[in-house]
């Protein structure tokens, strides 16, 4: 539970599953967490990444019909990710409990990683063009020392006690030989990159001082030092993370706050600009784009979403660009779903690249877990119409509520991406403190959830929130708006309009 909720919250904060999953791949490669423990985090990242396009849908809040379509288009991504987690996480846990190591995703990814470890080329990397364009501008605002951040994420070395030391050398060189530290290669590499001169002068190797055990650390995987704790404290804990940009003089906390505010303003301005620009460019061709979109094969739409996301290396960018199109009625909800699913697959490429960069079996395995999670989820919830109708109908219902109750998107965002993950982490903390108290709290939460479902369904609480008359009115407004946009498309045909569907869809995307 805590892994899943951590993945959601971490991805919500960075608004990029590519970033959070790459961090997880790095942590797995650095042996900080195991593949089994990282799987729920990857699933949570898939849920958290959909927060961005849900926020984008708020750009249509001025028009209830546009908001209904945009919010439905945004949340169809959420519904699919939530359904995939609800399906695959229990399967993973149940099989793992019986087998002892891992479940379906664990063993499939393990087999693929075993087969590929001998045939990969770590030099064949792809650099995001968006990152290349934005990096120089970003450094004018904030430039941080990523090696210090990496070292902080890896944690301080743990002191170990030697069984025998060379007291003569320790006394002569005034070295504290009462403890030593085994520093893993990945942390040692960051030590060197933080300050190459201090790395040579301030770190004392154990050779000549520690005589037993003969092999104090794990061969080539670790380096033995007497004073790694002092180095970590002086050059990691006490060094500035912010090393450049105009926010440098504001200090660590001040620079972070200023950058966060500036980022939010730029994000908000960019979203408003994208919405307005797409409206100006595409609204006049809305009917033709709708006809072309309705002609696109669903599986080809998945490939389109995958290709676009591989190029921009961000599913958030892809789905956020498509959400305003849903709001304007240019893109049908039925086509938004496969495009979002393609974005889910495309974003796994970043984690795969991170896995190749680590060039370790476990790092590559967790990257394939991300890929397989999305592919298996698609195989369960997309090919069969009754299964596909579940996320589509759920998102339509949310859109209907948003059209009538403008606060729905805000309440949804706070509930799904903040309150529920926070509740999950709190419940996990209670279990860690006391199993009995955890069981009691879990029973209370499940009882409250059961009562709410009973009230909502059996006691028709849903109609107290939104009456049948209001539902009919909202749906009638949507139907009228779509008919107006199409120009009563039933009276025409695609052949008469001479629509080049490929060109229209390409320009829309």
C-alpha positions as a printed NumPy array, in Angstrom:
array([[  0.   ,   0.   ,   0.   ],
       [  2.729,   2.465,   0.969],
       [  4.628,   1.749,  -2.267],
       [  1.547,   2.388,  -4.401],
       [  0.689,   5.611,  -2.577],
       [  4.307,   6.796,  -2.674],
       [  4.342,   6.302,  -6.442],
       [  1.142,   8.353,  -6.813],
       [  2.296,  11.256,  -4.621],
       [  5.819,  11.374,  -6.064],
       [  4.504,  11.494,  -9.626],
       [  1.882,  14.102,  -8.735],
       [  4.628,  16.334,  -7.328],
       [  6.886,  16.093, -10.406],
       [  3.925,  15.677, -12.81 ],
       [  5.881,  13.172, -14.875],
       [  5.807,   9.388, -14.628],
       [  8.925,   9.349, -16.821],
       [ 10.815,  11.165, -14.069],
       [  9.477,   9.141, -11.147],
       [  9.905,   5.773, -12.863],
       [ 13.441,   6.678, -13.938],
       [ 14.231,   7.485, -10.285],
       [ 12.792,   4.115,  -9.246],
       [ 14.897,   2.371, -11.908],
       [ 17.974,   4.166, -10.561],
       [ 17.173,   3.154,  -6.973],
       [ 16.668,  -0.459,  -8.009],
       [ 19.936,  -0.375,  -9.957],
       [ 21.662,   1.039,  -6.869],
       [ 20.251,  -1.805,  -4.722],
       [ 18.311,   0.66 ,  -2.563],
       [ 15.015,  -1.151,  -3.156],
       [ 14.218,  -4.537,  -4.618],
       [ 12.219,  -5.236,  -7.764],
       [  9.391,  -6.762,  -5.712],
       [  9.049,  -3.6  ,  -3.593],
       [  9.374,  -1.286,  -6.612],
       [  6.467,  -2.812,  -8.559],
       [  3.697,  -1.039,  -6.54 ],
       [  5.617,   2.254,  -6.888],
       [  5.624,   1.848, -10.675],
       [  1.881,   1.201, -10.609],
       [  1.348,   4.308,  -8.492],
       [  3.39 ,   6.36 , -10.946],
       [  1.01 ,   5.296, -13.704],
       [ -1.911,   6.698, -11.708],
       [ -0.117,   9.891, -10.7  ],
       [  0.903,  10.848, -14.235],
       [ -2.713,  11.485, -15.237],
       [ -2.996,  14.432, -12.829],
       [ -1.549,  16.824, -15.43 ],
       [ -4.176,  16.362, -18.129],
       [ -6.872,  16.46 , -15.438],
       [ -5.55 ,  19.884, -14.421],
       [ -5.497,  20.89 , -18.1  ],
       [ -9.22 ,  20.112, -18.369],
       [ -9.843,  22.97 , -15.904],
       [ -8.951,  25.332, -18.742],
       [-12.45 ,  24.629, -20.135],
       [-14.237,  25.543, -16.901],
       [-15.89 ,  28.598, -18.472],
       [-18.133,  26.455, -20.696],
       [-20.027,  23.567, -19.042],
       [-20.247,  21.496, -22.241],
       [-16.556,  21.932, -23.047],
       [-15.69 ,  21.123, -19.432],
       [-17.803,  17.974, -19.594],
       [-16.02 ,  16.734, -22.697],
       [-12.544,  17.772, -21.495],
       [-12.95 ,  16.291, -18.019],
       [-14.27 ,  13.038, -19.494],
       [-11.321,  12.927, -21.887],
       [ -8.855,  13.532, -19.063],
       [-10.338,  11.082, -16.569],
       [-10.663,   8.215, -19.047],
       [ -6.888,   7.958, -18.634],
       [ -7.315,   7.887, -14.85 ],
       [-10.035,   5.253, -14.987],
       [ -7.962,   2.918, -17.125],
       [ -4.916,   3.269, -14.854],
       [ -6.99 ,   2.723, -11.706],
       [ -8.697,  -0.335, -13.188],
       [ -5.346,  -1.788, -14.281],
       [ -3.944,  -1.345, -10.776],
       [ -7.062,  -2.849,  -9.168],
       [ -6.702,  -5.856, -11.476],
       [ -2.952,  -6.494, -11.592],
       [ -1.823,  -5.504,  -8.097],
       [ -3.95 ,  -8.176,  -6.313],
       [ -2.784, -10.77 ,  -8.862],
       [  0.83 ,  -9.771,  -8.22 ],
       [  0.385,  -9.954,  -4.445],
       [ -1.513, -13.272,  -4.43 ],
       [  0.918, -15.072,  -6.748],
       [  3.852, -13.55 ,  -4.874],
       [  2.438, -14.771,  -1.548],
       [  2.185, -18.352,  -2.815],
       [  5.385, -18.371,  -4.86 ],
       [  7.493, -16.433,  -2.357],
       [  9.379, -14.083,  -4.694],
       [  7.053, -12.256,  -7.043],
       [  3.956, -12.415,  -9.18 ],
       [  3.047, -12.315, -12.849],
       [  4.8  ,  -9.037, -13.705],
       [  7.881, -10.022, -11.714],
       [  8.484, -13.305, -13.492],
       [  7.609, -12.107, -17.005],
       [  9.974,  -9.136, -16.671],
       [ 12.62 , -11.372, -15.11 ],
       [ 12.509, -13.738, -18.09 ],
       [ 12.782, -10.872, -20.594],
       [ 15.674,  -9.297, -18.69 ],
       [ 17.503, -12.636, -18.563],
       [ 17.193, -12.94 , -22.325],
       [ 18.313,  -9.384, -23.107],
       [ 21.152,  -8.744, -20.677],
       [ 23.693, -10.164, -23.103],
       [ 22.437,  -8.269, -26.16 ],
       [ 21.96 ,  -4.629, -25.196],
       [ 23.898,  -1.572, -26.272],
       [ 24.028,   1.066, -23.537],
       [ 25.415,   3.674, -25.947],
       [ 22.282,   3.704, -28.124],
       [ 20.499,   6.34 , -26.053],
       [ 17.832,   8.814, -27.162],
       [ 17.813,  12.395, -25.908],
       [ 14.487,  14.16 , -25.574],
       [ 14.316,  17.157, -27.961],
       [ 12.115,  18.99 , -25.448],
       [ 14.789,  18.604, -22.783],
       [ 17.46 ,  19.861, -25.166],
       [ 15.399,  22.963, -25.986],
       [ 14.332,  23.829, -22.444],
       [ 17.534,  22.963, -20.54 ],
       [ 19.448,  26.217, -21.321],
       [ 16.472,  28.349, -20.265],
       [ 15.9  ,  26.287, -17.13 ],
       [ 19.525,  26.735, -16.071],
       [ 19.093,  30.509, -16.192],
       [ 16.496,  30.104, -13.456],
       [ 17.899,  27.174, -11.49 ],
       [ 20.953,  24.969, -11.871],
       [ 21.344,  22.249,  -9.276],
       [ 24.094,  19.793,  -8.434],
       [ 22.555,  16.497,  -9.473],
       [ 25.422,  14.527,  -7.957],
       [ 24.625,  15.85 ,  -4.478],
       [ 20.954,  15.011,  -5.046],
       [ 21.928,  11.493,  -6.153],
       [ 24.164,  11.043,  -3.116],
       [ 21.396,  12.225,  -0.793],
       [ 18.943,   9.782,  -2.365],
       [ 21.406,   6.909,  -1.895],
       [ 21.814,   7.656,   1.799],
       [ 24.746,   7.988,   4.18 ],
       [ 27.203,   5.038,   4.376],
       [ 26.701,   2.696,   7.328],
       [ 29.608,   2.282,   9.764],
       [ 31.025,  -1.213,  10.237],
       [ 33.322,  -2.486,  12.984],
       [ 36.613,  -4.18 ,  11.999],
       [ 37.728,  -7.318,  13.817],
       [ 41.421,  -6.417,  13.584],
       [ 43.358,  -3.257,  12.694],
       [ 46.958,  -2.178,  12.111],
       [ 47.284,  -0.045,  15.244],
       [ 50.778,   1.152,  14.334],
       [ 49.644,   2.689,  11.016],
       [ 46.449,   4.056,  12.538],
       [ 48.363,   5.818,  15.333],
       [ 51.158,   7.09 ,  13.1  ],
       [ 48.77 ,   8.569,  10.536],
       [ 46.262,   9.717,  13.171],
       [ 43.408,   7.749,  11.638],
       [ 40.282,   6.552,  13.411],
       [ 40.29 ,   2.821,  12.724],
       [ 37.421,   1.975,  15.065],
       [ 35.05 ,   1.847,  12.126],
       [ 35.052,   1.652,   8.359],
       [ 32.537,   2.168,   5.55 ],
       [ 31.68 ,   0.151,   2.462],
       [ 30.662,   2.613,  -0.261],
       [ 28.882,   1.154,  -3.269],
       [ 30.138,   2.004,  -6.738],
       [ 27.202,   4.262,  -7.56 ],
       [ 27.718,   6.386,  -4.432],
       [ 31.499,   6.373,  -4.898],
       [ 31.013,   7.668,  -8.441],
       [ 28.924,  10.573,  -7.122],
       [ 31.559,  11.28 ,  -4.445],
       [ 34.14 ,  11.681,  -7.198],
       [ 31.939,  13.881,  -9.376],
       [ 31.004,  16.2  ,  -6.491],
       [ 34.665,  17.18 ,  -6.021],
       [ 37.468,  15.276,  -7.722],
       [ 40.165,  17.018,  -5.646],
       [ 38.446,  16.317,  -2.313],
       [ 37.819,  12.751,  -3.453],
       [ 41.578,  12.231,  -3.743],
       [ 42.579,  14.127,  -0.593],
       [ 39.8  ,  13.558,   1.951],
       [ 38.959,   9.878,   1.565],
       [ 41.225,   7.313,   3.195],
       [ 41.148,   3.796,   1.826],
       [ 41.093,   0.903,   4.295],
       [ 44.127,  -0.792,   2.777],
       [ 46.96 ,  -0.891,   5.325],
       [ 44.68 ,   0.012,   8.22 ],
       [ 42.013,  -2.716,   8.362],
       [ 43.607,  -6.165,   8.524],
       [ 40.513,  -8.227,   9.333],
       [ 38.224,  -9.071,   7.792],
       [ 40.561,  -9.612,   4.87 ],
       [ 37.808,  -8.607,   2.436],
       [ 35.966,  -5.887,   4.403],
       [ 33.707,  -5.009,   1.449],
       [ 32.157,  -6.858,  -1.481],
       [ 35.016,  -6.957,  -3.969],
       [ 34.537,  -4.756,  -7.04 ],
       [ 31.024,  -3.721,  -6.021],
       [ 32.123,  -1.581,  -3.063],
       [ 35.004,   0.638,  -1.935],
       [ 36.3  ,   0.613,   1.637],
       [ 37.034,   3.956,   3.381],
       [ 37.786,   4.97 ,   6.959],
       [ 36.201,   8.41 ,   6.753],
       [ 33.349,   8.189,   4.27 ],
       [ 30.995,   9.593,   6.918],
       [ 33.055,  12.783,   7.254],
       [ 33.203,  13.176,   3.484],
       [ 29.432,  12.637,   3.184],
       [ 28.736,  15.196,   5.906],
       [ 31.108,  17.855,   4.486],
       [ 30.53 ,  17.438,   0.753],
       [ 26.953,  16.164,   0.584],
       [ 24.966,  17.272,   3.635],
       [ 26.582,  20.691,   3.982],
       [ 27.067,  21.57 ,   0.316],
       [ 24.58 ,  23.704,  -1.608],
       [ 22.322,  21.867,  -4.017],
       [ 21.561,  25.059,  -5.979],
       [ 24.739,  26.05 ,  -7.802],
       [ 23.494,  28.536, -10.393],
       [ 20.619,  30.554, -11.793],
       [ 19.112,  33.796, -10.605],
       [ 17.47 ,  32.062,  -7.593],
       [ 20.851,  30.961,  -6.208],
       [ 21.179,  33.956,  -3.858],
       [ 17.756,  33.224,  -2.346],
       [ 19.12 ,  30.128,  -0.604],
       [ 18.006,  26.517,  -0.735],
       [ 14.478,  26.955,   0.633],
       [ 13.891,  30.373,  -0.909],
       [ 15.209,  29.32 ,  -4.308],
       [ 13.02 ,  26.224,  -4.264],
       [  9.9  ,  28.221,  -3.376],
       [ 10.586,  30.877,  -6.025],
       [ 11.205,  28.216,  -8.659],
       [  8.035,  26.348,  -7.694],
       [  5.903,  29.503,  -7.949],
       [  7.492,  30.434, -11.278],
       [  6.955,  26.901, -12.591],
       [  3.279,  26.969, -11.628],
       [  2.793,  30.348, -13.312],
       [  4.531,  29.199, -16.49 ],
       [  2.584,  25.948, -16.5  ],
       [ -0.723,  27.752, -16.034],
       [  0.107,  30.323, -18.715],
       [  1.221,  27.604, -21.098],
       [ -1.956,  25.59 , -20.566],
       [ -4.152,  28.618, -21.173],
       [ -2.143,  29.453, -24.29 ],
       [ -2.383,  25.912, -25.642],
       [ -6.146,  25.86 , -25.111],
       [ -6.682,  29.218, -26.822],
       [ -4.312,  28.441, -29.686],
       [ -5.852,  25.062, -30.402],
       [ -9.293,  26.669, -30.356],
       [ -8.221,  29.256, -32.955],
       [ -6.423,  26.757, -35.165],
       [ -8.775,  23.796, -35.042],
       [-12.28 ,  25.002, -34.269],
       [-12.98 ,  25.888, -37.884],
       [-12.065,  22.339, -38.942],
       [-13.798,  20.638, -36.048],
       [-16.312,  18.673, -38.08 ],
       [-13.742,  17.296, -40.537],
       [-11.4  ,  16.372, -37.707],
       [-14.235,  14.56 , -35.931],
       [-15.102,  12.6  , -39.071],
       [-11.45 ,  11.684, -39.597],
       [-10.99 ,  10.723, -35.95 ],
       [-14.041,   8.477, -36.063],
       [-12.511,   6.695, -39.072],
       [ -9.205,   5.992, -37.344],
       [ -8.678,   2.383, -36.308],
       [ -8.426,   2.087, -32.516],
       [ -5.212,   0.085, -32.62 ],
       [ -3.64 ,   2.551, -35.034],
       [ -4.597,   5.267, -32.537],
       [ -2.62 ,   3.381, -29.863],
       [  0.402,   3.378, -32.176],
       [ -0.027,   7.119, -32.802],
       [ -0.131,   7.819, -29.072],
       [  2.918,   5.619, -28.519],
       [  4.937,   7.301, -31.269],
       [  4.163,  10.848, -30.152],
       [  5.026,  10.043, -26.539],
       [  8.315,   8.382, -27.486],
       [  9.294,  11.583, -29.293],
       [  8.416,  13.974, -26.456],
       [  9.251,  11.387, -23.712],
       [  6.273,  12.415, -21.619],
       [  2.791,  10.917, -21.513],
       [  1.671,  14.032, -19.62 ],
       [  2.59 ,  16.221, -22.605],
       [  0.738,  13.942, -25.037],
       [ -2.474,  13.587, -23.047],
       [ -2.423,  17.255, -22.007],
       [ -2.254,  18.274, -25.67 ],
       [ -5.2  ,  16.008, -26.497],
       [ -7.433,  17.048, -23.589],
       [ -8.333,  20.493, -25.04 ],
       [ -9.225,  18.736, -28.314],
       [-11.73 ,  16.626, -26.373],
       [-13.092,  19.789, -24.779],
       [-13.665,  21.4  , -28.173],
       [-15.313,  18.242, -29.468],
       [-12.585,  17.668, -32.05 ],
       [-11.58 ,  14.357, -30.496],
       [-14.151,  11.75 , -29.458],
       [-13.85 ,  10.135, -26.045],
       [-13.761,   6.738, -27.766],
       [-10.58 ,   7.838, -29.574],
       [ -9.078,   9.618, -26.578],
       [ -8.888,   6.279, -24.765],
       [ -6.627,   4.449, -27.273],
       [ -4.458,   7.554, -27.728],
       [ -4.011,   7.725, -23.934],
       [ -3.182,   4.034, -23.829],
       [ -0.546,   4.602, -26.491],
       [  0.872,   7.416, -24.359],
       [  1.062,   4.966, -21.451],
       [  3.177,   2.606, -23.551],
       [  5.316,   5.388, -25.007],
       [  6.292,   6.752, -21.606],
       [  7.794,   3.377, -20.623],
       [ 10.619,   3.988, -23.112],
       [ 12.199,   6.509, -20.72 ],
       [ 12.365,   3.898, -17.947],
       [ 13.797,   1.378, -20.413],
       [ 16.527,   3.857, -21.357],
       [ 17.239,   4.407, -17.663],
       [ 17.448,   0.638, -17.238],
       [ 19.918,   0.393, -20.112],
       [ 21.974,   3.204, -18.604],
       [ 22.206,   1.292, -15.305],
       [ 23.127,  -1.861, -17.235],
       [ 22.002,  -4.034, -14.346],
       [ 19.573,  -6.912, -14.422],
       [ 17.242,  -5.584, -11.714],
       [ 17.153,  -2.06 , -13.189],
       [ 16.234,  -3.455, -16.605],
       [ 13.686,  -5.774, -15.022],
       [ 11.764,  -3.009, -13.246],
       [ 11.738,  -0.999, -16.482],
       [ 10.104,  -3.976, -18.22 ],
       [  7.626,  -4.227, -15.335],
       [  6.447,  -0.724, -16.276],
       [  6.073,  -1.761, -19.918],
       [  4.323,  -5.062, -19.185],
       [  1.954,  -3.455, -16.681],
       [  0.608,  -1.148, -19.384],
       [  0.507,  -3.786, -22.126],
       [ -1.284,  -6.379, -19.971],
       [ -3.683,  -3.695, -18.702],
       [ -4.541,  -2.823, -22.308],
       [ -5.065,  -6.501, -23.162],
       [ -7.54 ,  -6.805, -20.269],
       [ -9.506,  -3.571, -20.537],
       [ -9.393,  -2.55 , -24.205],
       [ -9.967,  -5.287, -26.861],
       [-13.389,  -6.443, -25.582],
       [-16.196,  -3.84 , -25.871],
       [-17.868,  -4.713, -22.531],
       [-14.547,  -4.255, -20.716],
       [-13.717,  -1.09 , -22.657],
       [-17.101,   0.367, -21.721],
       [-16.159,   0.399, -18.021],
       [-13.542,   3.208, -18.161],
       [-15.508,   5.023, -20.858],
       [-18.75 ,   5.062, -18.865],
       [-16.949,   6.001, -15.656],
       [-15.291,   8.999, -17.315],
       [-18.568,  10.046, -18.975],
       [-20.247,  10.043, -15.566],
       [-17.486,  12.203, -14.089],
       [-17.802,  14.598, -17.014],
       [-21.547,  14.832, -16.439],
       [-21.005,  15.745, -12.775],
       [-18.376,  18.326, -13.774],
       [-20.779,  20.018, -16.202],
       [-23.376,  20.517, -13.466],
       [-21.124,  20.975, -10.438],
       [-18.103,  23.091, -11.403],
       [-16.266,  22.109,  -8.211],
       [-16.195,  18.439,  -9.285],
       [-12.731,  18.545, -10.958],
       [-11.137,  20.241,  -7.93 ],
       [-12.761,  17.793,  -5.5  ],
       [-11.732,  14.88 ,  -7.741],
       [ -8.108,  16.065,  -7.91 ],
       [ -7.828,  16.547,  -4.153],
       [ -9.511,  13.206,  -3.417],
       [ -7.795,  10.897,  -5.904],
       [ -4.321,  12.448,  -5.971],
       [ -3.951,  13.808,  -2.42 ],
       [ -6.479,  12.515,   0.139],
       [ -6.555,   8.827,  -0.846],
       [ -2.745,   8.464,  -1.153],
       [ -2.364,  10.284,   2.158],
       [ -4.912,   7.961,   3.764],
       [ -3.087,   4.942,   2.361],
       [  0.25 ,   6.106,   3.77 ],
       [ -1.354,   6.85 ,   7.138],
       [ -2.913,   3.378,   7.218],
       [  0.45 ,   1.815,   6.385],
       [  2.092,   3.81 ,   9.201],
       [ -0.559,   2.564,  11.651],
       [  0.159,  -1.045,  10.634],
       [  3.886,  -0.451,  11.162],
       [  3.2  ,   0.888,  14.647],
       [  0.678,  -1.778,  15.668],
       [ -0.869,  -4.604,  13.678],
       [ -3.928,  -4.702,  15.941],
       [ -4.533,  -0.976,  15.55 ],
       [ -3.959,  -1.296,  11.802],
       [ -6.568,  -4.034,  11.478],
       [ -9.048,  -1.963,  13.486],
       [ -8.48 ,   1.155,  11.36 ],
       [ -8.657,  -0.888,   8.138],
       [-11.961,  -2.426,   9.244],
       [-13.306,   1.052,  10.018],
       [-12.212,   2.397,   6.607],
       [-13.731,  -0.576,   4.756],
       [-16.96 ,  -0.246,   6.741],
       [-17.174,   3.463,   5.899],
       [-16.497,   2.692,   2.23 ],
       [-19.132,  -0.043,   2.205],
       [-21.699,   2.269,   3.768],
       [-20.936,   4.974,   1.193],
       [-21.342,   2.521,  -1.71 ],
       [-24.631,   1.265,  -0.233],
       [-25.888,   4.838,   0.211],
       [-24.738,   5.87 ,  -3.273],
       [-26.21 ,   2.864,  -5.12 ],
       [-28.952,   1.231,  -3.105],
       [-30.288,   4.365,  -1.402],
       [-29.83 ,   6.345,  -4.658],
       [-27.567,   8.904,  -3.063],
       [-26.162,   9.611,  -6.516],
       [-29.509,  11.159,  -7.508],
       [-29.45 ,  13.399,  -4.457],
       [-26.168,  14.832,  -5.694],
       [-27.357,  15.057,  -9.302],
       [-31.02 ,  14.421, -10.033],
       [-32.299,  12.483, -13.035],
       [-33.721,  15.685, -14.489],
       [-30.352,  17.433, -14.231],
       [-28.618,  14.429, -15.789],
       [-31.002,  14.505, -18.74 ],
       [-30.519,  18.243, -19.124],
       [-26.704,  17.955, -19.103],
       [-26.751,  15.135, -21.639],
       [-29.164,  17.044, -23.869],
       [-26.848,  20.066, -23.83 ],
       [-23.929,  17.842, -24.796],
       [-25.861,  16.193, -27.621],
       [-26.965,  19.587, -28.973],
       [-23.418,  20.974, -28.829],
       [-22.033,  17.974, -30.685],
       [-24.768,  18.201, -33.309],
       [-23.997,  21.887, -33.822],
       [-20.287,  21.161, -34.122],
       [-20.789,  18.383, -36.627],
       [-23.171,  20.445, -38.699],
       [-25.611,  17.543, -38.496],
       [-22.93 ,  15.223, -39.915],
       [-25.517,  12.513, -40.583],
       [-26.61 ,  14.492, -43.646],
       [-23.117,  14.232, -45.168],
       [-20.594,  11.469, -45.711],
       [-16.807,  11.35 , -45.481],
       [-16.545,  10.523, -49.197],
       [-18.357,  13.716, -50.187],
       [-16.218,  15.85 , -47.913],
       [-12.953,  14.586, -49.401],
       [-11.384,  14.28 , -45.95 ],
       [ -7.756,  13.291, -45.722],
       [ -7.993,  11.602, -42.321],
       [ -4.254,  11.13 , -41.902],
       [ -3.503,  14.823, -42.48 ],
       [ -6.339,  15.988, -40.236],
       [ -5.401,  13.7  , -37.353],
       [ -1.709,  14.504, -37.687],
       [ -2.444,  18.241, -37.523],
       [ -4.822,  17.749, -34.59 ],
       [ -2.228,  15.8  , -32.596]])
